[in-house]
PDB file of C-alpha atoms in Angstrom:
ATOM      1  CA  UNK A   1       0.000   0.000   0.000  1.00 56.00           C
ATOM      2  CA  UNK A   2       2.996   2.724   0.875  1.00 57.00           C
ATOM      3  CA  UNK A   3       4.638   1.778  -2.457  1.00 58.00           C
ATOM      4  CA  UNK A   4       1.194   2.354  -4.333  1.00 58.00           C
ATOM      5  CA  UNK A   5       1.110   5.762  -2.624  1.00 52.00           C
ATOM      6  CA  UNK A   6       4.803   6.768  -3.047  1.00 56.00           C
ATOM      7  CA  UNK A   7       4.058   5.469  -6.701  1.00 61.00           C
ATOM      8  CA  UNK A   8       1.033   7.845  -7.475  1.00 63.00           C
ATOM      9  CA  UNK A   9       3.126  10.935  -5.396  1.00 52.00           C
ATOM     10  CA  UNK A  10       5.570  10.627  -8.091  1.00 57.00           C
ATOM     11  CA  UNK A  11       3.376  10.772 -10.924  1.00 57.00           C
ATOM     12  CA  UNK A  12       2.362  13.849  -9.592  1.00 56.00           C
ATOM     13  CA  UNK A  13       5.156  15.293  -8.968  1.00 54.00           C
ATOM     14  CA  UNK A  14       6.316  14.632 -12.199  1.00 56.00           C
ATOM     15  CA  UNK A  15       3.076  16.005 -14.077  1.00 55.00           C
ATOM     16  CA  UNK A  16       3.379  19.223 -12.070  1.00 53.00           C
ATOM     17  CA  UNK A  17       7.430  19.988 -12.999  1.00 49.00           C
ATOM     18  CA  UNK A  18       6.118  18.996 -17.187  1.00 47.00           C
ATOM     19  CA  UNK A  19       3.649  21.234 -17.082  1.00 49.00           C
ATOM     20  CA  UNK A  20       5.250  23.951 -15.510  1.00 48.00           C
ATOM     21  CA  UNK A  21       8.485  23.635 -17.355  1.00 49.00           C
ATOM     22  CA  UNK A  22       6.323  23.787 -20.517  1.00 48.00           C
ATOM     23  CA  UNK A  23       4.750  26.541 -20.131  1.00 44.00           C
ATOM     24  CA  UNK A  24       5.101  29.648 -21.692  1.00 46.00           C
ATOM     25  CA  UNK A  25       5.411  32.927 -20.123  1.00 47.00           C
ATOM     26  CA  UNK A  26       3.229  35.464 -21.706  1.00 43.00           C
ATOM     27  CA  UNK A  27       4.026  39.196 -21.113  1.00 45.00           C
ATOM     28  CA  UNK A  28       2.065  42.475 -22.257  1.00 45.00           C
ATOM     29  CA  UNK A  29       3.514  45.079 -24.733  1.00 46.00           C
ATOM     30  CA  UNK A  30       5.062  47.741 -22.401  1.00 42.00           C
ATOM     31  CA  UNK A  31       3.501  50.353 -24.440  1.00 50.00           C
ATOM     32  CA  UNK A  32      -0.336  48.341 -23.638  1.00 52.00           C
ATOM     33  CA  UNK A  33       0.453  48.220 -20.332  1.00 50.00           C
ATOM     34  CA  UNK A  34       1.187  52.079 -19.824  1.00 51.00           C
ATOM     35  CA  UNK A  35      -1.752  52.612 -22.430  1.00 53.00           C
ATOM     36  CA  UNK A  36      -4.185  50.704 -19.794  1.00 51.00           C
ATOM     37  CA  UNK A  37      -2.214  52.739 -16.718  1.00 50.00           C
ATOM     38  CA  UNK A  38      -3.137  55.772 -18.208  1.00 49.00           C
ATOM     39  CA  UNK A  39      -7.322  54.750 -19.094  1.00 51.00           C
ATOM     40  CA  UNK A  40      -7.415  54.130 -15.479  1.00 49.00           C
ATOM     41  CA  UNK A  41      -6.218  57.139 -13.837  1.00 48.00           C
ATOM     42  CA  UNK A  42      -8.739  59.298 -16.789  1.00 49.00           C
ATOM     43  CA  UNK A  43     -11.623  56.965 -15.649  1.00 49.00           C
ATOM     44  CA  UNK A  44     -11.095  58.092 -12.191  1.00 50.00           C
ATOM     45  CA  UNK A  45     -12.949  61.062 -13.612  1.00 58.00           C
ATOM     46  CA  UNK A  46     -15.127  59.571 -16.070  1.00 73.00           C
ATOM     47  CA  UNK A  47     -18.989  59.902 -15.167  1.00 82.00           C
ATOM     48  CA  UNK A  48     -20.859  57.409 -13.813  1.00 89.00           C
ATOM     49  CA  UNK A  49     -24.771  57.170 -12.481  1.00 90.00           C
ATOM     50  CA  UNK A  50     -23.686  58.247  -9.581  1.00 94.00           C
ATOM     51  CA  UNK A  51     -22.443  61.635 -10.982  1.00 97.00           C
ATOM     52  CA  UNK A  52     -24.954  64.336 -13.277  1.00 96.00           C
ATOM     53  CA  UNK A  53     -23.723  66.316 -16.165  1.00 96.00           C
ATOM     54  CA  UNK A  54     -25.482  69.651 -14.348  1.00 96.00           C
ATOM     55  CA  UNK A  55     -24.028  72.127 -12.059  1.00 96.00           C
ATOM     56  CA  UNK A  56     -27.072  70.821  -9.183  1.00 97.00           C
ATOM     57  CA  UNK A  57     -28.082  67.821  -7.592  1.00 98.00           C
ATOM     58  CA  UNK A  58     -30.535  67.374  -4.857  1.00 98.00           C
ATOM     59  CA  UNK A  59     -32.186  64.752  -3.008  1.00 97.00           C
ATOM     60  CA  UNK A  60     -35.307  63.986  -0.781  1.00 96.00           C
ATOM     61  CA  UNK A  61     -36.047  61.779   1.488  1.00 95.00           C
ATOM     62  CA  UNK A  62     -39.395  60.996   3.335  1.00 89.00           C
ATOM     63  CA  UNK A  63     -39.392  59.225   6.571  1.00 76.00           C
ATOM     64  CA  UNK A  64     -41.414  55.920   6.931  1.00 69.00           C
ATOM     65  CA  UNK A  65     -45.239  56.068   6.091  1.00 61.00           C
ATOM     66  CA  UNK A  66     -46.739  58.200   8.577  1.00 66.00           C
ATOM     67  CA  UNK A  67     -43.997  58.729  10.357  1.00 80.00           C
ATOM     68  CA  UNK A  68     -45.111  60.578  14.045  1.00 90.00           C
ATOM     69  CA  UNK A  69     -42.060  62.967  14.399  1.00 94.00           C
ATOM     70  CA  UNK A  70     -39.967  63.041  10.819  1.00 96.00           C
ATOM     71  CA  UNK A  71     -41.477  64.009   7.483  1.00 95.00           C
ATOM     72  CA  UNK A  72     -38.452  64.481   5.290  1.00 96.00           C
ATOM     73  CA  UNK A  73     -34.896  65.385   4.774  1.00 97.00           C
ATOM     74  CA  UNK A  74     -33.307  66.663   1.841  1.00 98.00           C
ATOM     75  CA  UNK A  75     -29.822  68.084   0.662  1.00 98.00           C
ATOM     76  CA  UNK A  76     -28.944  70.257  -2.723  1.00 98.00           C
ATOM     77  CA  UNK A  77     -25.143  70.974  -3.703  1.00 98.00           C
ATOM     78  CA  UNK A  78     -24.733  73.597  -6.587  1.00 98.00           C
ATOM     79  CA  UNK A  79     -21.198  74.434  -7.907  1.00 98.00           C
ATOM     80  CA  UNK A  80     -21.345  78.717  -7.537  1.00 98.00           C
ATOM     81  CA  UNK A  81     -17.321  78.843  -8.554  1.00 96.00           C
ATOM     82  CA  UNK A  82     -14.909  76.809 -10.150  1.00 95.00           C
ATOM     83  CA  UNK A  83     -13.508  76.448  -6.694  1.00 96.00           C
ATOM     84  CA  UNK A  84     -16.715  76.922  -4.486  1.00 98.00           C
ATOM     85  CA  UNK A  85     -20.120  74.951  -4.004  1.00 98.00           C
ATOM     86  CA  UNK A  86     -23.330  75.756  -2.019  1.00 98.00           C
ATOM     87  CA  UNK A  87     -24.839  73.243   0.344  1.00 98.00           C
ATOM     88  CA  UNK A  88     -28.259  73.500   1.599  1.00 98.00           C
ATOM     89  CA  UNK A  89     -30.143  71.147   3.974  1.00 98.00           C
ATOM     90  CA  UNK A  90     -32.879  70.353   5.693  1.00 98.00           C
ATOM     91  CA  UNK A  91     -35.007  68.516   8.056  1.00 98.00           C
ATOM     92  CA  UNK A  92     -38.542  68.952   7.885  1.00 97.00           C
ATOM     93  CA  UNK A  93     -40.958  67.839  10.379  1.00 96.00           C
ATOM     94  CA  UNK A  94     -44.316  66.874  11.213  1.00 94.00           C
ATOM     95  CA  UNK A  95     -44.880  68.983  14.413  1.00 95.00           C
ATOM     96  CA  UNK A  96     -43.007  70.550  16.757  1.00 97.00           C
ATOM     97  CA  UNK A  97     -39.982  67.879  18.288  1.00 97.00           C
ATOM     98  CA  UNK A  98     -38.143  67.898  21.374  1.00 98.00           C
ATOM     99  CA  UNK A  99     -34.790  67.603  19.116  1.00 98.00           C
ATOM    100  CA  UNK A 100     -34.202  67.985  15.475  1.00 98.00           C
ATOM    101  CA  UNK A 101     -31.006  66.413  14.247  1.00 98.00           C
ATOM    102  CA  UNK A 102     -28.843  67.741  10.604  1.00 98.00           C
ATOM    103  CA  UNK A 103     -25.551  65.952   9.327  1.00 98.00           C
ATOM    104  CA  UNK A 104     -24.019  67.147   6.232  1.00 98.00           C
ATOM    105  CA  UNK A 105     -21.216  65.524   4.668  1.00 98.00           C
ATOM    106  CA  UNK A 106     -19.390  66.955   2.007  1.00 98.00           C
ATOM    107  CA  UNK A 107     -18.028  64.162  -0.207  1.00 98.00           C
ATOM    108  CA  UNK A 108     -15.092  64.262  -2.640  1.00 98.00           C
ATOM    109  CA  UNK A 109     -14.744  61.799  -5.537  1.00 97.00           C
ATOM    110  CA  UNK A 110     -10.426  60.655  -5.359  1.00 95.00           C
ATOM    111  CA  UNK A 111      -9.438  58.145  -7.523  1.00 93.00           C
ATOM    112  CA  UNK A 112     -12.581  56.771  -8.472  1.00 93.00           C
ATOM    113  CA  UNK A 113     -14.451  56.941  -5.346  1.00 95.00           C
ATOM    114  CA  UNK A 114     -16.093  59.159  -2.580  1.00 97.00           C
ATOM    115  CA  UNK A 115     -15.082  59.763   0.723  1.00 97.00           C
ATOM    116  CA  UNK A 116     -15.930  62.105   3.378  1.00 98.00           C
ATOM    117  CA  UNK A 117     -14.176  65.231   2.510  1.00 98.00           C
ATOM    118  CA  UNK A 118     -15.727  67.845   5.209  1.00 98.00           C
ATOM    119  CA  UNK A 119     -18.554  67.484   7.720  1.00 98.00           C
ATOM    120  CA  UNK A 120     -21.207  69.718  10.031  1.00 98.00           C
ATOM    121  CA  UNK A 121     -23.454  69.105  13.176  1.00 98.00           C
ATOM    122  CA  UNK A 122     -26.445  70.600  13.462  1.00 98.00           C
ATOM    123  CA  UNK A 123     -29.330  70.431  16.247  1.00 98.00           C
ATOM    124  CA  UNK A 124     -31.912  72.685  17.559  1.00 98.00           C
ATOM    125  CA  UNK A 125     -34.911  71.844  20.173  1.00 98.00           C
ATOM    126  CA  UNK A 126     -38.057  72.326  20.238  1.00 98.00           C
ATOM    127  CA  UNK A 127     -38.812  73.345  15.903  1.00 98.00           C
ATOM    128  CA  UNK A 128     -40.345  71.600  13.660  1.00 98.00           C
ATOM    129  CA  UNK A 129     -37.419  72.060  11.033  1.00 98.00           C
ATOM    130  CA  UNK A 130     -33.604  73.010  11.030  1.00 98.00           C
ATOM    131  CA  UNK A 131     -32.286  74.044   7.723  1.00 98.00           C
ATOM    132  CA  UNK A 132     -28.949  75.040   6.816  1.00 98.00           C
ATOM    133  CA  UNK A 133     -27.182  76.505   4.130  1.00 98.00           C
ATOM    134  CA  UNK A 134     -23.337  76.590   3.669  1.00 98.00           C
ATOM    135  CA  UNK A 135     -20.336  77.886   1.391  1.00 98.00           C
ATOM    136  CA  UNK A 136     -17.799  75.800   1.016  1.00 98.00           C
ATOM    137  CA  UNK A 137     -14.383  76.535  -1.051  1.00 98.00           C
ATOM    138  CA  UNK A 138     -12.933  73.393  -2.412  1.00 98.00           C
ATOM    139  CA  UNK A 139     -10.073  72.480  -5.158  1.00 97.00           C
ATOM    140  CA  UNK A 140     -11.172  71.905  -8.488  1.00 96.00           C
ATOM    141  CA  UNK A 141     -10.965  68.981 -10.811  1.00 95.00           C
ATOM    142  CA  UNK A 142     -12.652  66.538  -9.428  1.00 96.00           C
ATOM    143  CA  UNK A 143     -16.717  65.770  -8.281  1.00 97.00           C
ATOM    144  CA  UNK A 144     -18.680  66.604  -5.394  1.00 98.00           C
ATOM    145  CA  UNK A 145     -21.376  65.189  -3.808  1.00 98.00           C
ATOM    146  CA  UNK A 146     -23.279  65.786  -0.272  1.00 98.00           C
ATOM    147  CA  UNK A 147     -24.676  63.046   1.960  1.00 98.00           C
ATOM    148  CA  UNK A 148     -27.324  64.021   4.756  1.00 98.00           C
ATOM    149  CA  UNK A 149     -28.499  62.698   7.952  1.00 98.00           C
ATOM    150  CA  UNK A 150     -31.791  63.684   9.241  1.00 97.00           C
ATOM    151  CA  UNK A 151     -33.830  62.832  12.629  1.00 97.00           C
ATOM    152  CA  UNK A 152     -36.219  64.027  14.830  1.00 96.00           C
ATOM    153  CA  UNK A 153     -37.138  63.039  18.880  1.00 96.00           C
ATOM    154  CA  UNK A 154     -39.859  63.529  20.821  1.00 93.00           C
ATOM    155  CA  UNK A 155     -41.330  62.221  23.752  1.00 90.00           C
ATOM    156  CA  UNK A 156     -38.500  58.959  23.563  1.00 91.00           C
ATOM    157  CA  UNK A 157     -39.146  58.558  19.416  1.00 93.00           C
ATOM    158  CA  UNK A 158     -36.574  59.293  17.222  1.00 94.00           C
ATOM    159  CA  UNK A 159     -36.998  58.775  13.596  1.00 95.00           C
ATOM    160  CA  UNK A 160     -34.387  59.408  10.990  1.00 95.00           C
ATOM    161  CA  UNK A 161     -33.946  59.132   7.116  1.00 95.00           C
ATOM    162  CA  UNK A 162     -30.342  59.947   4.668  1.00 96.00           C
ATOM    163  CA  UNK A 163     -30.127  61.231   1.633  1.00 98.00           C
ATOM    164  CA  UNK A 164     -27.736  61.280  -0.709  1.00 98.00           C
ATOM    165  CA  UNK A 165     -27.077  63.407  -3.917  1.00 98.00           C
ATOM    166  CA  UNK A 166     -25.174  62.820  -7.400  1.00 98.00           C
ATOM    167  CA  UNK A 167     -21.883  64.231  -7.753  1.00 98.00           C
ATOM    168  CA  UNK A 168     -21.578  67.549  -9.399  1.00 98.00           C
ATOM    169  CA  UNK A 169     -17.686  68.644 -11.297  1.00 97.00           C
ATOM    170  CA  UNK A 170     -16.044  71.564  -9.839  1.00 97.00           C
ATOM    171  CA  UNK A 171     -13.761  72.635 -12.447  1.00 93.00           C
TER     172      UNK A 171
END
């Protein structure tokens, strides 16, 4: 039985140094390779669905089907400069709340995807909305998009929603 195994352990071994001696190492053109380096980093930019051709993007989102406390949140960005954007925001609700919660976060597209570039805390008591609107200078070249957090509390409820918008080009 041991020489049947050592028998069919050197059949293997011998089938695995053929095949990789016969192989054949196949290398791209340099010039392809550089070619496809270069498509990559220019996609970084290229549109996608989650970007808009427009200078203005918004969003809107209600809270759950008759929601006691939260009836919607929703966040614009607009491109004012070629190095400045306007944010807006808001959380809207259905009657006054204890606490009304905004988070805004200002998202950058590098190197082919977003990540949280700047971000503000907002709260206020006892409104039924909190709203803000910001400038915000930023470098150019590359998209923008804003991501929002809305809730409202009252009485031990909270109910919240997010939004999120396309990415606009500052350029």
């Amino acid at each position: 039985m041991a020489k049947k195994w050592k028998q069919i352990l050197a059949a293997g071994l011998t089938t695995g140094l053929l095949m990789a001696s016969s192989s054949q190492p196949v290398f791209a053109q340099s010039d392809s390779l550089i070619d496809a380096i270069l498509d990559e980093e220019e996609g970084a930019d290229e549109i996608t669905a989650e970007e808009t051709t427009e200078d203005f993007a918004e969003d809107t989102s209600y809270s759950m089907l008759r929601g006691t406390n939260l009836n919607l949140g929703s966040m614009k960005i607009k491109k004012l400069a070629s190095n400045e954007i306007g944010i807006y925001g808001l959380t809207q609700c259905h009657k006054k709340c204890s606490k009304v919660y905004l988070s805004i976060y200002l998202e950058r597209k590098v190197n082919g995807s977003y990540g949280t570039y700047k971000y503000w805390n907002f709260t206020a008591n006892n409104v039924t909305s909190l709203s803000k609107t910001l400038d915000v200078a930023v470098p150019s070249g590359t998209y923008y998009r804003v991501r929002g957090y809305h809730a409202a509390s009252n009485g031990g409820l909270k109910e919240s929603t997010s939004t999120l918008t396309q990415g606009i080009m500052v350029k």
